[in-house]
């Protein structure tokens, strides 16, 4: 290769000699048509090529060791490049594909190989005009050229000198420009500030190399060997990742130190970016290293388990899940969601936390009985025998169950009823649910709702939470293994609510036969049919159950048992159970029905049978101790040893007072644990008509007392009361047991009776109890809990009871045996009370 003009030699420029033209392909390419920026050529290779590092030779002839800007022709062909600014001493390959560019290269090769390289302002312009090019560029020497099969050229150029365009002399067939070479000023001795700038540039370059993980020893020796500030600036700038406008600004700066300042600013930015990039890469590498280590250890564990035969192939597990989902019988929409999660699981790492969540979810989906139903026992006679064997009395409940079975037999598609048993503790509400399941031949599950405050207990937790699981309804379905079990929701009146939600509201969907066919648990997130489930609820009272929830249930009241019923239940169920639980044989405990009645009457006073069972259990434990000590049975319990074993009687038949003083009347009250008697005391004293109420009374009872006082004043002549008592006497109404709150619409009749008794100084019959509310017009209003109240009156030895006439319909629930032990009078008006209540 030769040049036409060879004059003043300058510093030699060394590059690595390619072994062949094809070696050009090994370097990154820059094309005048590419939008990809290649300003960041590998710094070590370019610097080594520029400064003649180890293993480099002179390019071309030995006399071509330099150039003088004065030797550069004044008119040169122009090569427009898109996304790079070429600096002095920079060697780079270029792809040339546009027609004008190819012809410009051909013209340069035909002449002195000089070409003016100008950068486009907008790289998107396909055919740039002179206005689309920067007017300052670099004169380059085409050192080697290679034609590509597609007609493009691949050239290797070296920047020689800056130049400024005076004007364009031609634009067709390629750009030709008249130029003025820019002669850089000679750098004199460096001032301290300039020396600091040079050192700072070298230090920042070293930091960038270190952050990029490039060995900097050789490179820094090259940078340290370059003392000329302008050349150092160009050397660094040619290898910085800069935008075109920033690089062009540095190219156009002629003054060496100012150019180095601009380069130093870019270095500082690049250091900051490289630092952040290095930090990100380090964090990513650490995470990747940990993941790789974990993966390697897991694979080792799998291999060990495989050798031990403890682990099957993962594909087998996925196939088992797929078969389980297919065989589960779930609806199409549910199946679609399940297989979607299965596909996600297959694409995950087996040991990832999310894979565990999805696998557990799929296990739940497979285990749920989507189509499995237990066959109902539709033999009505057999079901009746089972109910009668399990429970004494409760005819209304048994009748309802047999009605359900009859309808089920005639219409297999009927929806499950929602029954709610309401009654005092110990009357057999919970055990009745188990008997229902037994009579139907279904699985039974009991769920206690007492104190439940979290809505998620019913609807389940969403799978986004750690430890998420389905609600207790779905858990019960899975545990039973059938879609139509009997689920007992115990203590539904004791549900709570707080910031975690209202479980009673969540039950609205569960207990609605028109909605629960598509109940959606938050964990499953797919509908599940609950319409075949028979829900049985229990409650002690209805007041605390929300109206919308109670509206979905069929309420069946179980008020309590009479003494005779308790005796039969104790003999038939409680005694055999306690004998077995205490290690005795059936023939080792002898106790007569008379003694059982005595235990019921003298040691318990409740609507249910829990205390009766405790007392019978005490007797069995006493006999079990004798047997354990070596005594031989059978053990007979008599009246004498009954008192010795259980202690003195707690309740006596003659507990009621033989006579009552004036101003005292016995009322009847309903409580969640059964009926109770309530003494109301009234006394008068000289005063100015003040009414005092004590005994921790509620608002309803206070209003009843004021109404009773108004009736007494209005009917003073009828009852023989001093008409001026409201002006000269104070009245004090007290209900004993002041620590116990008392309220309810049942005390009006008792209050007016006690008030008339006090004002007329006439006692009330001691064996009379009464209940009912009053109005100012003198009507006796109906009340609830009649059976419980009559049971309480009988248990306290009362002989007569007064009830509102409108409650006469409730007497149908009173057993004949109970009605024979007490006289029941119905009253319609207040004026009927006093003739029946006053002592004879």
Tab-separated table of N, CA, C and O in Angstrom, residues 330-414:
chain	number	residue	atom	x	y	z
A	330	UNK	N	-65.303	-33.495	39.008
A	330	UNK	CA	-65.620	-32.083	39.196
A	330	UNK	C	-66.244	-31.505	37.921
A	330	UNK	O	-66.022	-32.022	36.822
A	331	UNK	N	-67.031	-30.431	38.047
A	331	UNK	CA	-67.647	-29.801	36.868
A	331	UNK	C	-66.593	-29.285	35.886
A	331	UNK	O	-65.417	-29.124	36.216
A	332	UNK	N	-67.044	-29.009	34.641
A	332	UNK	CA	-66.115	-28.623	33.579
A	332	UNK	C	-65.363	-27.342	33.917
A	332	UNK	O	-64.153	-27.240	33.710
A	333	UNK	N	-66.075	-26.324	34.437
A	333	UNK	CA	-65.412	-25.057	34.739
A	333	UNK	C	-64.377	-25.230	35.841
A	333	UNK	O	-63.300	-24.649	35.807
A	334	UNK	N	-64.716	-26.068	36.819
A	334	UNK	CA	-63.768	-26.336	37.903
A	334	UNK	C	-62.575	-27.123	37.364
A	334	UNK	O	-61.423	-26.861	37.721
A	335	UNK	N	-62.852	-28.092	36.493
A	335	UNK	CA	-61.784	-28.883	35.888
A	335	UNK	C	-60.828	-27.996	35.092
A	335	UNK	O	-59.604	-28.180	35.118
A	336	UNK	N	-61.371	-27.016	34.402
A	336	UNK	CA	-60.546	-26.095	33.616
A	336	UNK	C	-59.574	-25.341	34.516
A	336	UNK	O	-58.383	-25.211	34.201
A	337	UNK	N	-60.064	-24.835	35.647
A	337	UNK	CA	-59.197	-24.116	36.586
A	337	UNK	C	-58.153	-25.049	37.186
A	337	UNK	O	-56.983	-24.681	37.352
A	338	UNK	N	-58.541	-26.281	37.517
A	338	UNK	CA	-57.602	-27.224	38.127
A	338	UNK	C	-56.468	-27.572	37.167
A	338	UNK	O	-55.288	-27.602	37.555
A	339	UNK	N	-56.780	-27.812	35.896
A	339	UNK	CA	-55.726	-28.148	34.941
A	339	UNK	C	-54.856	-26.934	34.626
A	339	UNK	O	-53.676	-27.078	34.288
A	340	UNK	N	-55.420	-25.742	34.728
A	340	UNK	CA	-54.602	-24.539	34.571
A	340	UNK	C	-53.540	-24.472	35.659
A	340	UNK	O	-52.365	-24.174	35.391
A	341	UNK	N	-53.938	-24.776	36.907
A	341	UNK	CA	-52.965	-24.779	38.003
A	341	UNK	C	-51.966	-25.929	37.841
A	341	UNK	O	-50.799	-25.790	38.206
A	342	UNK	N	-52.419	-27.049	37.286
A	342	UNK	CA	-51.502	-28.168	37.070
A	342	UNK	C	-50.434	-27.796	36.042
A	342	UNK	O	-49.257	-28.134	36.209
A	343	UNK	N	-50.830	-27.097	34.986
A	343	UNK	CA	-49.837	-26.656	33.992
A	343	UNK	C	-48.840	-25.690	34.608
A	343	UNK	O	-47.643	-25.728	34.286
A	344	UNK	N	-49.313	-24.810	35.481
A	344	UNK	CA	-48.382	-23.913	36.182
A	344	UNK	C	-47.408	-24.700	37.035
A	344	UNK	O	-46.214	-24.390	37.091
A	345	UNK	N	-47.906	-25.735	37.699
A	345	UNK	CA	-47.045	-26.549	38.556
A	345	UNK	C	-45.974	-27.259	37.734
A	345	UNK	O	-44.814	-27.363	38.160
A	346	UNK	N	-46.331	-27.728	36.560
A	346	UNK	CA	-45.364	-28.444	35.722
A	346	UNK	C	-44.228	-27.543	35.258
A	346	UNK	O	-43.109	-28.014	35.025
A	347	UNK	N	-44.503	-26.247	35.138
A	347	UNK	CA	-43.471	-25.317	34.668
A	347	UNK	C	-42.618	-24.764	35.800
A	347	UNK	O	-41.706	-23.990	35.552
A	348	UNK	N	-42.910	-25.133	37.051
A	348	UNK	CA	-42.175	-24.602	38.204
A	348	UNK	C	-41.143	-25.608	38.692
A	348	UNK	O	-41.222	-26.804	38.409
A	349	UNK	N	-40.202	-25.066	39.462
A	349	UNK	CA	-39.257	-25.940	40.144
A	349	UNK	C	-39.992	-26.689	41.254
A	349	UNK	O	-40.786	-26.112	41.988
A	350	UNK	N	-39.722	-27.960	41.374
A	350	UNK	CA	-40.485	-28.801	42.302
A	350	UNK	C	-40.346	-28.358	43.748
A	350	UNK	O	-41.254	-28.581	44.560
A	351	UNK	N	-39.213	-27.719	44.097
A	351	UNK	CA	-38.974	-27.357	45.493
A	351	UNK	C	-39.328	-25.909	45.803
A	351	UNK	O	-39.083	-25.455	46.914
A	352	UNK	N	-39.873	-25.171	44.858
A	352	UNK	CA	-40.210	-23.771	45.122
A	352	UNK	C	-41.438	-23.692	46.034
A	352	UNK	O	-42.271	-24.607	46.072
A	353	UNK	N	-41.538	-22.585	46.763
A	353	UNK	CA	-42.633	-22.424	47.723
A	353	UNK	C	-43.984	-22.363	47.016
A	353	UNK	O	-44.975	-22.915	47.492
A	354	UNK	N	-44.038	-21.706	45.862
A	354	UNK	CA	-45.310	-21.599	45.143
A	354	UNK	C	-45.745	-22.960	44.607
A	354	UNK	O	-46.941	-23.259	44.569
A	355	UNK	N	-44.795	-23.789	44.229
A	355	UNK	CA	-45.146	-25.133	43.762
A	355	UNK	C	-45.792	-25.932	44.885
A	355	UNK	O	-46.741	-26.693	44.658
A	356	UNK	N	-45.295	-25.753	46.107
A	356	UNK	CA	-45.899	-26.442	47.255
A	356	UNK	C	-47.333	-25.994	47.466
A	356	UNK	O	-48.222	-26.805	47.736
A	357	UNK	N	-47.579	-24.676	47.322
A	357	UNK	CA	-48.936	-24.151	47.488
A	357	UNK	C	-49.874	-24.741	46.440
A	357	UNK	O	-50.985	-25.189	46.747
A	358	UNK	N	-49.426	-24.776	45.186
A	358	UNK	CA	-50.280	-25.293	44.115
A	358	UNK	C	-50.508	-26.790	44.284
A	358	UNK	O	-51.620	-27.290	44.059
A	359	UNK	N	-49.479	-27.520	44.701
A	359	UNK	CA	-49.644	-28.961	44.890
A	359	UNK	C	-50.657	-29.241	45.998
A	359	UNK	O	-51.511	-30.138	45.864
A	360	UNK	N	-50.588	-28.468	47.090
A	360	UNK	CA	-51.574	-28.638	48.164
A	360	UNK	C	-52.973	-28.308	47.676
A	360	UNK	O	-53.947	-29.001	48.005
A	361	UNK	N	-53.085	-27.256	46.874
A	361	UNK	CA	-54.387	-26.870	46.321
A	361	UNK	C	-54.961	-27.994	45.455
A	361	UNK	O	-56.141	-28.343	45.565
A	362	UNK	N	-54.127	-28.584	44.600
A	362	UNK	CA	-54.600	-29.663	43.741
A	362	UNK	C	-54.982	-30.893	44.555
A	362	UNK	O	-55.938	-31.605	44.210
A	363	UNK	N	-54.254	-31.159	45.644
A	363	UNK	CA	-54.635	-32.274	46.526
A	363	UNK	C	-56.020	-32.052	47.103
A	363	UNK	O	-56.825	-32.994	47.205
A	364	UNK	N	-56.311	-30.808	47.517
A	364	UNK	CA	-57.649	-30.496	48.033
A	364	UNK	C	-58.705	-30.726	46.951
A	364	UNK	O	-59.773	-31.296	47.200
A	365	UNK	N	-58.411	-30.256	45.742
A	365	UNK	CA	-59.376	-30.402	44.654
A	365	UNK	C	-59.658	-31.877	44.354
A	365	UNK	O	-60.790	-32.257	44.047
A	366	UNK	N	-58.642	-32.702	44.450
A	366	UNK	CA	-58.820	-34.131	44.165
A	366	UNK	C	-59.583	-34.813	45.292
A	366	UNK	O	-60.440	-35.671	45.051
A	367	UNK	N	-59.284	-34.443	46.540
A	367	UNK	CA	-59.874	-35.135	47.688
A	367	UNK	C	-61.331	-34.766	47.930
A	367	UNK	O	-62.045	-35.503	48.617
A	368	UNK	N	-61.788	-33.614	47.409
A	368	UNK	CA	-63.179	-33.226	47.653
A	368	UNK	C	-64.136	-34.154	46.917
A	368	UNK	O	-63.891	-34.526	45.761
A	369	UNK	N	-65.247	-34.540	47.555
A	369	UNK	CA	-66.222	-35.439	46.913
A	369	UNK	C	-67.141	-34.672	45.969
A	369	UNK	O	-68.283	-34.341	46.317
A	370	UNK	N	-66.679	-34.395	44.764
A	370	UNK	CA	-67.457	-33.585	43.834
A	370	UNK	C	-68.735	-34.296	43.400
A	370	UNK	O	-69.748	-33.642	43.130
A	371	UNK	N	-68.703	-35.600	43.314
A	371	UNK	CA	-69.898	-36.315	42.846
A	371	UNK	C	-70.302	-37.475	43.755
A	371	UNK	O	-71.280	-38.151	43.472
A	372	UNK	N	-69.566	-37.711	44.830
A	372	UNK	CA	-69.854	-38.849	45.687
A	372	UNK	C	-70.974	-38.500	46.665
A	372	UNK	O	-70.874	-37.549	47.430
A	373	UNK	N	-72.035	-39.283	46.637
A	373	UNK	CA	-73.193	-39.087	47.513
A	373	UNK	C	-73.442	-40.377	48.280
A	373	UNK	O	-73.379	-41.473	47.713
A	374	UNK	N	-73.726	-40.252	49.577
A	374	UNK	CA	-74.138	-41.433	50.336
A	374	UNK	C	-75.622	-41.689	50.093
A	374	UNK	O	-76.411	-40.754	49.938
A	375	UNK	N	-75.995	-42.938	50.041
A	375	UNK	CA	-77.378	-43.301	49.731
A	375	UNK	C	-78.235	-43.160	50.977
A	375	UNK	O	-77.939	-43.744	52.024
A	376	UNK	N	-79.305	-42.370	50.862
A	376	UNK	CA	-80.202	-42.164	52.004
A	376	UNK	C	-80.960	-43.452	52.321
A	376	UNK	O	-81.357	-44.204	51.416
A	377	UNK	N	-81.157	-43.675	53.638
A	377	UNK	CA	-81.991	-44.788	54.076
A	377	UNK	C	-83.444	-44.331	54.024
A	377	UNK	O	-83.927	-43.627	54.912
A	378	UNK	N	-84.138	-44.686	52.967
A	378	UNK	CA	-85.496	-44.188	52.735
A	378	UNK	C	-86.568	-45.134	53.249
A	378	UNK	O	-87.719	-45.068	52.832
A	379	UNK	N	-86.187	-46.023	54.172
A	379	UNK	CA	-87.171	-46.880	54.853
A	379	UNK	C	-87.715	-46.091	56.041
A	379	UNK	O	-87.036	-45.939	57.071
A	380	UNK	N	-88.923	-45.562	55.903
A	380	UNK	CA	-89.476	-44.666	56.925
A	380	UNK	C	-89.641	-45.389	58.253
A	380	UNK	O	-89.334	-44.833	59.319
A	381	UNK	N	-90.108	-46.618	58.225
A	381	UNK	CA	-90.320	-47.368	59.470
A	381	UNK	C	-89.001	-47.609	60.194
A	381	UNK	O	-88.911	-47.456	61.422
A	382	UNK	N	-87.970	-47.972	59.436
A	382	UNK	CA	-86.665	-48.219	60.054
A	382	UNK	C	-86.090	-46.941	60.642
A	382	UNK	O	-85.533	-46.953	61.759
A	383	UNK	N	-86.256	-45.829	59.921
A	383	UNK	CA	-85.757	-44.558	60.445
A	383	UNK	C	-86.497	-44.176	61.726
A	383	UNK	O	-85.901	-43.647	62.673
A	384	UNK	N	-87.792	-44.450	61.773
A	384	UNK	CA	-88.570	-44.134	62.986
A	384	UNK	C	-88.095	-44.973	64.162
A	384	UNK	O	-87.992	-44.486	65.303
A	385	UNK	N	-87.770	-46.223	63.909
A	385	UNK	CA	-87.265	-47.078	64.987
A	385	UNK	C	-85.940	-46.542	65.526
A	385	UNK	O	-85.695	-46.543	66.739
A	386	UNK	N	-85.060	-46.066	64.625
A	386	UNK	CA	-83.770	-45.533	65.069
A	386	UNK	C	-83.971	-44.273	65.901
A	386	UNK	O	-83.335	-44.095	66.961
A	387	UNK	N	-84.835	-43.380	65.464
A	387	UNK	CA	-85.084	-42.151	66.217
A	387	UNK	C	-85.678	-42.454	67.586
A	387	UNK	O	-85.289	-41.840	68.591
A	388	UNK	N	-86.599	-43.393	67.650
A	388	UNK	CA	-87.208	-43.741	68.937
A	388	UNK	C	-86.204	-44.422	69.853
A	388	UNK	O	-86.268	-44.267	71.078
A	389	UNK	N	-85.282	-45.183	69.262
A	389	UNK	CA	-84.286	-45.857	70.097
A	389	UNK	C	-83.278	-44.865	70.661
A	389	UNK	O	-82.779	-45.054	71.782
A	390	UNK	N	-82.978	-43.816	69.916
A	390	UNK	CA	-81.961	-42.856	70.361
A	390	UNK	C	-82.518	-41.792	71.293
A	390	UNK	O	-81.784	-41.263	72.141
A	391	UNK	N	-83.800	-41.417	71.130
A	391	UNK	CA	-84.346	-40.291	71.896
A	391	UNK	C	-85.756	-40.604	72.378
A	391	UNK	O	-86.575	-41.165	71.637
A	392	UNK	N	-86.006	-40.237	73.608
A	392	UNK	CA	-87.343	-40.365	74.195
A	392	UNK	C	-88.094	-39.041	73.997
A	392	UNK	O	-87.513	-37.961	74.123
A	393	UNK	N	-89.380	-39.151	73.689
A	393	UNK	CA	-90.216	-37.980	73.453
A	393	UNK	C	-89.728	-37.245	72.186
A	393	UNK	O	-89.416	-37.898	71.206
A	394	UNK	N	-89.674	-35.925	72.199
A	394	UNK	CA	-89.279	-35.100	71.046
A	394	UNK	C	-90.073	-35.498	69.798
A	394	UNK	O	-89.537	-35.640	68.698
A	395	UNK	N	-91.368	-35.651	69.977
A	395	UNK	CA	-92.200	-36.124	68.885
A	395	UNK	C	-92.205	-35.165	67.705
A	395	UNK	O	-92.235	-35.577	66.548
A	396	UNK	N	-92.179	-33.864	67.990
A	396	UNK	CA	-92.225	-32.881	66.908
A	396	UNK	C	-90.990	-32.978	66.028
A	396	UNK	O	-91.080	-32.902	64.790
A	397	UNK	N	-89.841	-33.153	66.650
A	397	UNK	CA	-88.597	-33.250	65.884
A	397	UNK	C	-88.588	-34.532	65.059
A	397	UNK	O	-88.245	-34.533	63.865
A	398	UNK	N	-88.964	-35.625	65.664
A	398	UNK	CA	-88.991	-36.896	64.935
A	398	UNK	C	-89.955	-36.836	63.760
A	398	UNK	O	-89.659	-37.344	62.666
A	399	UNK	N	-91.084	-36.209	63.979
A	399	UNK	CA	-92.064	-36.096	62.905
A	399	UNK	C	-91.487	-35.303	61.729
A	399	UNK	O	-91.704	-35.647	60.568
A	400	UNK	N	-90.740	-34.235	62.031
A	400	UNK	CA	-90.155	-33.416	60.958
A	400	UNK	C	-89.127	-34.218	60.162
A	400	UNK	O	-89.053	-34.098	58.938
A	401	UNK	N	-88.329	-35.041	60.835
A	401	UNK	CA	-87.326	-35.845	60.142
A	401	UNK	C	-88.003	-36.884	59.249
A	401	UNK	O	-87.601	-37.094	58.094
A	402	UNK	N	-89.028	-37.508	59.746
A	402	UNK	CA	-89.729	-38.508	58.947
A	402	UNK	C	-90.437	-37.867	57.757
A	402	UNK	O	-90.534	-38.473	56.678
A	403	UNK	N	-90.921	-36.630	57.941
A	403	UNK	CA	-91.509	-35.905	56.808
A	403	UNK	C	-90.451	-35.646	55.731
A	403	UNK	O	-90.708	-35.789	54.531
A	404	UNK	N	-89.259	-35.257	56.167
A	404	UNK	CA	-88.179	-35.005	55.205
A	404	UNK	C	-87.847	-36.279	54.424
A	404	UNK	O	-87.678	-36.247	53.204
A	405	UNK	N	-87.758	-37.406	55.135
A	405	UNK	CA	-87.449	-38.658	54.456
A	405	UNK	C	-88.548	-39.052	53.475
A	405	UNK	O	-88.274	-39.567	52.386
A	406	UNK	N	-89.771	-38.788	53.848
A	406	UNK	CA	-90.889	-39.145	52.969
A	406	UNK	C	-90.840	-38.325	51.686
A	406	UNK	O	-91.011	-38.856	50.583
A	407	UNK	N	-90.595	-37.012	51.828
A	407	UNK	CA	-90.513	-36.159	50.639
A	407	UNK	C	-89.292	-36.538	49.813
A	407	UNK	O	-89.337	-36.551	48.573
A	408	UNK	N	-88.210	-36.870	50.483
A	408	UNK	CA	-86.991	-37.270	49.774
A	408	UNK	C	-87.224	-38.546	48.964
A	408	UNK	O	-86.694	-38.702	47.864
A	409	UNK	N	-88.014	-39.431	49.513
A	409	UNK	CA	-88.313	-40.674	48.828
A	409	UNK	C	-89.131	-40.418	47.567
A	409	UNK	O	-88.931	-41.066	46.538
A	410	UNK	N	-90.058	-39.444	47.654
A	410	UNK	CA	-90.913	-39.130	46.512
A	410	UNK	C	-90.234	-38.198	45.520
A	410	UNK	O	-90.528	-38.225	44.329
A	411	UNK	N	-89.314	-37.331	46.015
A	411	UNK	CA	-88.633	-36.361	45.155
A	411	UNK	C	-87.144	-36.362	45.480
A	411	UNK	O	-86.679	-35.598	46.329
A	412	UNK	N	-86.366	-37.226	44.831
A	412	UNK	CA	-84.931	-37.323	45.165
A	412	UNK	C	-84.148	-36.043	44.911
A	412	UNK	O	-83.051	-35.884	45.435
A	413	UNK	N	-84.672	-35.105	44.125
A	413	UNK	CA	-83.939	-33.890	43.794
A	413	UNK	C	-84.182	-32.749	44.777
A	413	UNK	O	-83.711	-31.637	44.563
A	414	UNK	N	-84.897	-33.004	45.851
A	414	UNK	CA	-85.195	-31.932	46.803
A	414	UNK	C	-83.917	-31.437	47.475
A	414	UNK	O	-82.928	-32.159	47.592
